[in-house]
Amino acid sequence: MKAEKDKVVAVSYTLMVDDGESGKELFETVSENQPFYFLFGYQNVLPKFEEAIEGKSVGDTFSVFIDFENGYGDYDENKKVIIPKANFKEDGKKNKDLLKVGSVIPMQDDKGNQMRGEVLKVDYLGVHMDFNPPLAGYDLYFEGKVLAVRDAEQVELEHGHAHGPDGHHHH
């Protein structure tokens, strides 16, 4: 069976990243005993990543370079903002655990779009946050192996994403 639209594909990989200044650095390793599953053809992964896997079978290896423009885009200073501390109160109280440097907080903009922001610092001005994707501005180097390919379950096709090894996953 080959990796193609409507198939669930499991891969292991090593991801090296390069910010253009410090050279390649290891960012993530996905092992064979805890692979990454995705539904092929549903924009769940970067298009270039999917292209590198398309048509491959179990046991095939892949190697793909994705420059930052085809990855997560360039780093955008305009996506760094300061949000008033009052916006983070729950039941009228400050949530100190939430506002720690390095915390990634799911939020939404005024149009209801989901986004994730990382807390950079908290000071008298408010909560300084960065809404850039963690890998914005990085070139990506994937080396990996296809571990499994199976037909997607009907519920996965309806949801537009994989539900793990056997397709059963409850929301």
mmCIF file of C-alpha atoms in Angstrom:
data_model
loop_
_atom_site.group_PDB
_atom_site.id
_atom_site.type_symbol
_atom_site.label_atom_id
_atom_site.label_comp_id
_atom_site.label_asym_id
_atom_site.label_seq_id
_atom_site.Cartn_x
_atom_site.Cartn_y
_atom_site.Cartn_z
ATOM 1 C CA MET A 1 0.000 0.000 0.000
ATOM 2 C CA LYS A 2 1.323 3.412 -0.919
ATOM 3 C CA ALA A 3 1.077 6.778 0.855
ATOM 4 C CA GLU A 4 -1.647 8.713 -0.977
ATOM 5 C CA LYS A 5 -4.876 10.642 -0.400
ATOM 6 C CA ASP A 6 -7.271 9.061 2.106
ATOM 7 C CA LYS A 7 -4.555 6.870 3.665
ATOM 8 C CA VAL A 8 -3.330 7.134 7.238
ATOM 9 C CA VAL A 9 0.465 7.202 7.236
ATOM 10 C CA ALA A 10 2.749 6.611 10.216
ATOM 11 C CA VAL A 11 6.309 7.940 10.065
ATOM 12 C CA SER A 12 9.329 8.246 12.292
ATOM 13 C CA TYR A 13 11.721 11.100 11.626
ATOM 14 C CA THR A 14 14.454 13.369 12.819
ATOM 15 C CA LEU A 15 13.962 17.090 12.279
ATOM 16 C CA MET A 16 16.990 19.352 12.061
ATOM 17 C CA VAL A 17 16.392 23.107 11.868
ATOM 18 C CA ASP A 18 18.598 25.962 10.695
ATOM 19 C CA ASP A 19 17.923 29.614 11.497
ATOM 20 C CA GLY A 20 20.498 30.707 8.914
ATOM 21 C CA GLU A 21 23.001 31.763 11.579
ATOM 22 C CA SER A 22 23.909 28.942 13.949
ATOM 23 C CA GLY A 23 23.811 25.991 11.548
ATOM 24 C CA LYS A 24 21.726 22.841 11.784
ATOM 25 C CA GLU A 25 20.423 21.886 15.212
ATOM 26 C CA LEU A 26 18.358 18.896 16.278
ATOM 27 C CA PHE A 27 14.804 20.039 16.997
ATOM 28 C CA GLU A 28 12.758 16.851 17.284
ATOM 29 C CA THR A 29 13.031 13.081 17.053
ATOM 30 C CA VAL A 30 9.929 10.975 16.491
ATOM 31 C CA SER A 31 10.828 7.358 17.267
ATOM 32 C CA GLU A 32 9.600 4.194 15.562
ATOM 33 C CA ASN A 33 7.860 3.047 18.755
ATOM 34 C CA GLN A 34 5.879 6.324 18.991
ATOM 35 C CA PRO A 35 5.386 7.352 15.348
ATOM 36 C CA PHE A 36 3.589 10.388 13.987
ATOM 37 C CA TYR A 37 0.275 9.511 12.296
ATOM 38 C CA PHE A 38 -1.411 11.774 9.775
ATOM 39 C CA LEU A 39 -4.215 11.614 7.237
ATOM 40 C CA PHE A 40 -2.641 12.044 3.818
ATOM 41 C CA GLY A 41 -4.070 14.746 1.547
ATOM 42 C CA TYR A 42 -5.857 16.855 4.182
ATOM 43 C CA GLN A 43 -3.375 19.727 4.807
ATOM 44 C CA ASN A 44 -2.405 18.260 8.200
ATOM 45 C CA VAL A 45 1.308 18.515 7.407
ATOM 46 C CA LEU A 46 3.463 20.862 5.355
ATOM 47 C CA PRO A 47 2.827 20.319 1.602
ATOM 48 C CA LYS A 48 6.534 19.668 0.874
ATOM 49 C CA PHE A 49 6.641 17.052 3.676
ATOM 50 C CA GLU A 50 3.675 15.261 2.123
ATOM 51 C CA GLU A 51 5.216 15.463 -1.368
ATOM 52 C CA ALA A 52 8.343 13.698 -0.062
ATOM 53 C CA ILE A 53 6.250 10.799 1.274
ATOM 54 C CA GLU A 54 3.740 10.460 -1.554
ATOM 55 C CA GLY A 55 3.899 7.071 -3.274
ATOM 56 C CA LYS A 56 6.174 5.559 -0.618
ATOM 57 C CA SER A 57 5.481 2.195 1.013
ATOM 58 C CA VAL A 58 6.213 0.753 4.450
ATOM 59 C CA GLY A 59 9.979 0.572 4.998
ATOM 60 C CA ASP A 60 10.788 3.345 2.507
ATOM 61 C CA THR A 61 12.908 6.200 3.781
ATOM 62 C CA PHE A 62 12.556 9.860 2.919
ATOM 63 C CA SER A 63 14.672 12.957 3.158
ATOM 64 C CA VAL A 64 13.297 16.427 2.538
ATOM 65 C CA PHE A 65 14.582 19.969 2.833
ATOM 66 C CA ILE A 66 11.922 22.651 3.314
ATOM 67 C CA ASP A 67 13.088 26.257 3.259
ATOM 68 C CA PHE A 68 11.403 28.624 5.704
ATOM 69 C CA GLU A 69 9.232 30.176 2.975
ATOM 70 C CA ASN A 70 7.653 26.767 2.277
ATOM 71 C CA GLY A 71 7.673 25.855 5.952
ATOM 72 C CA TYR A 72 6.273 28.193 8.571
ATOM 73 C CA GLY A 73 7.181 31.476 6.880
ATOM 74 C CA ASP A 74 9.563 34.173 7.993
ATOM 75 C CA TYR A 75 9.698 35.371 11.572
ATOM 76 C CA ASP A 76 7.370 38.379 11.888
ATOM 77 C CA GLU A 77 8.161 40.975 14.575
ATOM 78 C CA ASN A 78 4.574 42.258 14.215
ATOM 79 C CA LYS A 79 3.345 39.006 15.778
ATOM 80 C CA LYS A 80 4.937 40.015 19.080
ATOM 81 C CA VAL A 81 2.375 41.863 21.157
ATOM 82 C CA ILE A 82 1.726 43.092 24.675
ATOM 83 C CA ILE A 83 -1.610 42.064 26.152
ATOM 84 C CA PRO A 84 -2.996 43.651 29.350
ATOM 85 C CA LYS A 85 -2.656 41.381 32.384
ATOM 86 C CA ALA A 86 -6.371 41.884 33.104
ATOM 87 C CA ASN A 87 -7.168 39.774 30.006
ATOM 88 C CA PHE A 88 -5.734 36.722 31.796
ATOM 89 C CA LYS A 89 -7.808 36.907 34.971
ATOM 90 C CA GLU A 90 -10.070 33.986 35.758
ATOM 91 C CA ASP A 91 -12.940 34.655 38.159
ATOM 92 C CA GLY A 92 -11.371 38.025 38.949
ATOM 93 C CA LYS A 93 -8.040 36.498 40.003
ATOM 94 C CA LYS A 94 -4.672 36.505 38.285
ATOM 95 C CA ASN A 95 -3.684 33.102 36.983
ATOM 96 C CA LYS A 96 -0.006 33.077 37.983
ATOM 97 C CA ASP A 97 0.606 29.517 36.743
ATOM 98 C CA LEU A 98 -0.486 30.483 33.242
ATOM 99 C CA LEU A 99 1.726 33.559 32.932
ATOM 100 C CA LYS A 100 5.130 31.894 33.194
ATOM 101 C CA VAL A 101 7.842 32.698 30.651
ATOM 102 C CA GLY A 102 7.840 29.938 28.040
ATOM 103 C CA SER A 103 4.191 28.983 28.557
ATOM 104 C CA VAL A 104 2.268 28.497 25.324
ATOM 105 C CA ILE A 105 -1.309 29.645 25.690
ATOM 106 C CA PRO A 106 -4.130 28.802 23.262
ATOM 107 C CA MET A 107 -6.038 31.987 22.455
ATOM 108 C CA GLN A 108 -8.240 33.466 19.765
ATOM 109 C CA ASP A 109 -8.248 36.784 17.986
ATOM 110 C CA ASP A 110 -11.203 39.155 17.649
ATOM 111 C CA LYS A 111 -12.373 37.188 14.568
ATOM 112 C CA GLY A 112 -12.429 33.889 16.481
ATOM 113 C CA ASN A 113 -9.301 32.437 14.806
ATOM 114 C CA GLN A 114 -7.437 29.980 17.024
ATOM 115 C CA MET A 115 -3.792 30.824 17.696
ATOM 116 C CA ARG A 116 -1.074 29.959 20.156
ATOM 117 C CA GLY A 117 1.071 32.515 21.898
ATOM 118 C CA GLU A 118 4.255 32.026 23.873
ATOM 119 C CA VAL A 119 4.795 34.147 26.970
ATOM 120 C CA LEU A 120 8.094 36.033 26.537
ATOM 121 C CA LYS A 121 7.938 38.129 29.707
ATOM 122 C CA VAL A 122 5.514 39.734 32.117
ATOM 123 C CA ASP A 123 6.120 43.267 33.384
ATOM 124 C CA TYR A 124 4.335 46.509 34.231
ATOM 125 C CA LEU A 125 3.330 46.950 30.575
ATOM 126 C CA GLY A 126 1.487 43.613 30.478
ATOM 127 C CA VAL A 127 2.084 40.144 29.097
ATOM 128 C CA HIS A 128 4.577 40.120 26.221
ATOM 129 C CA MET A 129 3.591 37.344 23.789
ATOM 130 C CA ASP A 130 4.886 35.928 20.531
ATOM 131 C CA PHE A 131 2.322 34.503 18.099
ATOM 132 C CA ASN A 132 4.860 33.341 15.504
ATOM 133 C CA PRO A 133 4.878 29.570 14.909
ATOM 134 C CA PRO A 134 7.801 28.056 16.902
ATOM 135 C CA LEU A 135 9.640 27.230 13.651
ATOM 136 C CA ALA A 136 8.999 30.519 11.807
ATOM 137 C CA GLY A 137 12.174 31.611 10.038
ATOM 138 C CA TYR A 138 13.773 28.145 10.164
ATOM 139 C CA ASP A 139 14.775 25.915 7.273
ATOM 140 C CA LEU A 140 13.665 22.343 8.010
ATOM 141 C CA TYR A 141 15.538 19.102 7.276
ATOM 142 C CA PHE A 142 13.526 15.901 7.743
ATOM 143 C CA GLU A 143 15.058 12.405 7.583
ATOM 144 C CA GLY A 144 12.571 9.644 8.154
ATOM 145 C CA LYS A 145 10.980 6.318 7.422
ATOM 146 C CA VAL A 146 7.454 5.213 6.516
ATOM 147 C CA LEU A 147 6.323 2.742 9.195
ATOM 148 C CA ALA A 148 2.698 2.064 8.285
ATOM 149 C CA VAL A 149 0.121 2.891 5.625
ATOM 150 C CA ARG A 150 -3.528 1.933 5.988
ATOM 151 C CA ASP A 151 -6.911 2.925 4.608
ATOM 152 C CA ALA A 152 -8.475 5.718 6.620
ATOM 153 C CA GLU A 153 -11.620 4.934 8.596
ATOM 154 C CA GLN A 154 -14.775 6.771 7.497
ATOM 155 C CA VAL A 155 -14.791 8.828 10.725
ATOM 156 C CA GLU A 156 -11.209 9.965 10.044
ATOM 157 C CA LEU A 157 -12.182 11.127 6.565
ATOM 158 C CA GLU A 158 -15.136 13.012 8.057
ATOM 159 C CA HIS A 159 -12.965 14.627 10.742
ATOM 160 C CA GLY A 160 -10.094 15.326 8.324
ATOM 161 C CA HIS A 161 -7.380 13.850 10.571
ATOM 162 C CA ALA A 162 -5.925 10.522 11.710
ATOM 163 C CA HIS A 163 -7.032 8.863 14.933
ATOM 164 C CA GLY A 164 -3.881 6.868 15.680
ATOM 165 C CA PRO A 165 -2.714 3.311 14.982
ATOM 166 C CA ASP A 166 -6.059 1.558 14.534
ATOM 167 C CA GLY A 167 -8.297 4.505 13.676
ATOM 168 C CA HIS A 168 -10.281 4.440 16.926
ATOM 169 C CA HIS A 169 -10.086 7.647 18.892
ATOM 170 C CA HIS A 170 -12.786 9.356 20.875
ATOM 171 C CA HIS A 171 -13.077 13.123 21.049
#
